Tab-separated table of C-alpha atoms in Angstrom:
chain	number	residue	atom	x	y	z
A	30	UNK	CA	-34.243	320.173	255.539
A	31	UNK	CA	-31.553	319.967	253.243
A	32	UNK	CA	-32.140	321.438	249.771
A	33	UNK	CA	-30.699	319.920	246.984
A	34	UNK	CA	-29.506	321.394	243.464
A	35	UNK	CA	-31.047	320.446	239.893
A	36	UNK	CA	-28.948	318.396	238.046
A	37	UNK	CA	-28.625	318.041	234.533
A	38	UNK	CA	-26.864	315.801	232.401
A	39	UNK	CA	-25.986	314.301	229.318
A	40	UNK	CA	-23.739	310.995	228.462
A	41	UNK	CA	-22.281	310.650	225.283
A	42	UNK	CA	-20.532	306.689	224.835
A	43	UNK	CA	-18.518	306.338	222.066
A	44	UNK	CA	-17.046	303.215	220.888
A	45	UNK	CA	-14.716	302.251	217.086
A	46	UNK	CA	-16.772	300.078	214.984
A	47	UNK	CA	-15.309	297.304	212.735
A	48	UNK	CA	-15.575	300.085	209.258
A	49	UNK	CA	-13.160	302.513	211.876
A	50	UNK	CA	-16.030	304.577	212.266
A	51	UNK	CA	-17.123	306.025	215.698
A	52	UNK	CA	-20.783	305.189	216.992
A	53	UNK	CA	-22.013	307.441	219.942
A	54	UNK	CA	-24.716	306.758	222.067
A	55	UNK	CA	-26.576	309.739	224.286
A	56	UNK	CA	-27.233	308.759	227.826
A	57	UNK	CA	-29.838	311.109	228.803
A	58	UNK	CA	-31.662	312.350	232.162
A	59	UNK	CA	-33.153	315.314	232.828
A	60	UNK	CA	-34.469	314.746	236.153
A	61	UNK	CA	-31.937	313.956	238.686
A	62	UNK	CA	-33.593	316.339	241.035
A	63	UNK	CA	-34.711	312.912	242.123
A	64	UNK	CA	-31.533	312.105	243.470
A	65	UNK	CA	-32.759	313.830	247.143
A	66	UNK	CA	-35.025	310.395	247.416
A	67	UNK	CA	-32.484	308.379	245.934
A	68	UNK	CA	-34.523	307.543	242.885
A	69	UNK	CA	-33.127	308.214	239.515
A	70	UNK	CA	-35.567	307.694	236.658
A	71	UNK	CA	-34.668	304.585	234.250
A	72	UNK	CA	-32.120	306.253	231.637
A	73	UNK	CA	-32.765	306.197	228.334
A	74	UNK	CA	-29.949	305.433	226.064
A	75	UNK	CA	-30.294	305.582	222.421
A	76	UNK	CA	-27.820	305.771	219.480
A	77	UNK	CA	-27.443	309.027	218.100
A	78	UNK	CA	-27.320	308.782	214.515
A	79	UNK	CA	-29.093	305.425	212.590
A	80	UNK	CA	-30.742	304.227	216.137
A	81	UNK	CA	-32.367	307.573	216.598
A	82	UNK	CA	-35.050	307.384	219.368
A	83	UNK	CA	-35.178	303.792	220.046
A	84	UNK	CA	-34.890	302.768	223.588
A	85	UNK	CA	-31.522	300.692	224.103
A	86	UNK	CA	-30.627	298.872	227.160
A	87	UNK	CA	-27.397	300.190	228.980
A	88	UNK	CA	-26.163	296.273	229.429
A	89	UNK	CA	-26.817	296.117	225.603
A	90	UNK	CA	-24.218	298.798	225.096
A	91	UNK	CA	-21.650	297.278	227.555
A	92	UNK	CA	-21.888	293.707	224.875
A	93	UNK	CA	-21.669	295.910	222.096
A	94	UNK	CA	-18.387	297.331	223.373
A	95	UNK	CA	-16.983	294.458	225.116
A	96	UNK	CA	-17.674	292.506	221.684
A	97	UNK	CA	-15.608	294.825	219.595
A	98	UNK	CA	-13.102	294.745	222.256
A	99	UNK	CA	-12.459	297.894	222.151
A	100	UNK	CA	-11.743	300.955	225.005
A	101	UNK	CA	-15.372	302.862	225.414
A	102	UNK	CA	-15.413	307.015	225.982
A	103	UNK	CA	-17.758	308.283	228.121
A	104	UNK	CA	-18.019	312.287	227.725
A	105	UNK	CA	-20.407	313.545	230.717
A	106	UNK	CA	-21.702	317.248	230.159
A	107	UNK	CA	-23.288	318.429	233.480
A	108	UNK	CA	-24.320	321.323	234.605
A	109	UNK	CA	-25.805	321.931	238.843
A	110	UNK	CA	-28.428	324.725	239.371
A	111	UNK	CA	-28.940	325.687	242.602
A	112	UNK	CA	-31.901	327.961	243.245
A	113	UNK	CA	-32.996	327.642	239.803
A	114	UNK	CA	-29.836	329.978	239.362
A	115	UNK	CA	-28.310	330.153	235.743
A	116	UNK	CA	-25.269	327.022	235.447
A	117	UNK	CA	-23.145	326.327	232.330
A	118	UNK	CA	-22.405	323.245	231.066
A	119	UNK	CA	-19.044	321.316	231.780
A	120	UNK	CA	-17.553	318.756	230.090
A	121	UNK	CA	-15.516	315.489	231.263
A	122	UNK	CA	-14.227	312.802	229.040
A	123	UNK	CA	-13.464	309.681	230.691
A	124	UNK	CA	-11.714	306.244	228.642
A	125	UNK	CA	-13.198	302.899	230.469
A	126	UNK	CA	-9.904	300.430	230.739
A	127	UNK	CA	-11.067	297.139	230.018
A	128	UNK	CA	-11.379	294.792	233.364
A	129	UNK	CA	-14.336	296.644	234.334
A	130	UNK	CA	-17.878	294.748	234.807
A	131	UNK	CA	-19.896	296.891	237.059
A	132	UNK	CA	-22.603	298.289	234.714
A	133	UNK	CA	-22.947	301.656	233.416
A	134	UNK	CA	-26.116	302.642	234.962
A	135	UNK	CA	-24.491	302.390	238.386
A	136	UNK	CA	-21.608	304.231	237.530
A	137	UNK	CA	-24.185	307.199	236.203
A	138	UNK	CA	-26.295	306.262	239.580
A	139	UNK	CA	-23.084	307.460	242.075
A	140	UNK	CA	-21.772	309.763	239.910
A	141	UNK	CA	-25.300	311.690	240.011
A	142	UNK	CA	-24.918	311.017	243.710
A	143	UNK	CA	-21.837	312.803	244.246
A	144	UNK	CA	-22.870	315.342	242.030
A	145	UNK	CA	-25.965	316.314	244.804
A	146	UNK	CA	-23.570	315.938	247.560
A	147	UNK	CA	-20.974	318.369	246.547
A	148	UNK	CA	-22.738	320.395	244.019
A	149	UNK	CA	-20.140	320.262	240.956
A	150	UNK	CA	-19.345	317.134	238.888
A	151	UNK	CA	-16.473	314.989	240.604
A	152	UNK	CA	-15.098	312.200	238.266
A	153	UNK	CA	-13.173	309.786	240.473
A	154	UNK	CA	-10.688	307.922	238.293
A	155	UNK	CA	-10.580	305.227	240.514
A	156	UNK	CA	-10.968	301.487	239.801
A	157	UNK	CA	-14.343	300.867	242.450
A	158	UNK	CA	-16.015	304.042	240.226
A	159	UNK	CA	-15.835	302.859	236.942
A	160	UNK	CA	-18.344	300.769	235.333
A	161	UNK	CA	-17.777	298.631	232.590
């Protein structure tokens, strides 16, 4: 039986409002130890600052960006345990292009995927593996 690796991580979307201001949203989901089913719990996405703890929908955030028209940043901090072994946290930054319409969630869904498989975060810049 395979054994698969905690997983740990945190989304951060950022996106320019109309005052030039940056508003940043926490993706968060501590228990992708789920992935070995492949069941990830619902994410919870909430804006970090004025929106503090209230629930947001992820397609909510993709209208919010789409609507200013503007290029979303994703920065993904991850970290793997395996063993319940000590892991630091890493940190990717990825710009959406516009064009994109699958929806973040799924993005987050085979990214945490690939994450089990190979045990360290692998951000595939490609155009099938961003969301948006």
């Amino acid at each position: 039986m395979k054994k698969y690796p905690n997983i740990y991580f945190h989304v951060f979307l950022s996106t320019n409002n109309f005052n030039g201001a940056q508003e940043f949203y926490e993706l968060d989901n501590p228990n992708l130890e789920k992935i070995k089913s492949d069941i990830i719990l619902p994410f919870v996405l909430k804006q970090q600052f004025s929106l503090q703890g209230q629930v947001i929908d992820p397609k909510e955030v993709t209208r919010i960006m789409l609507r200013e028209s503007q290029l979303p940043t994703a920065m993904i901090m991850s970290k793997v345990e395996h063993d319940h072994e000590p892991a630091p946290w890493t940190a990717q930054t990825v710009i959406f292009h516009q064009g994109y319409t699958k929806d973040f969630s799924t993005y987050i869904l085979n990214l945490g995927k690939r994450i089990a498989d190979g045990g360290m975060l692998a951000l595939l810049l490609m155009k099938d593996s961003l969301a948006i």
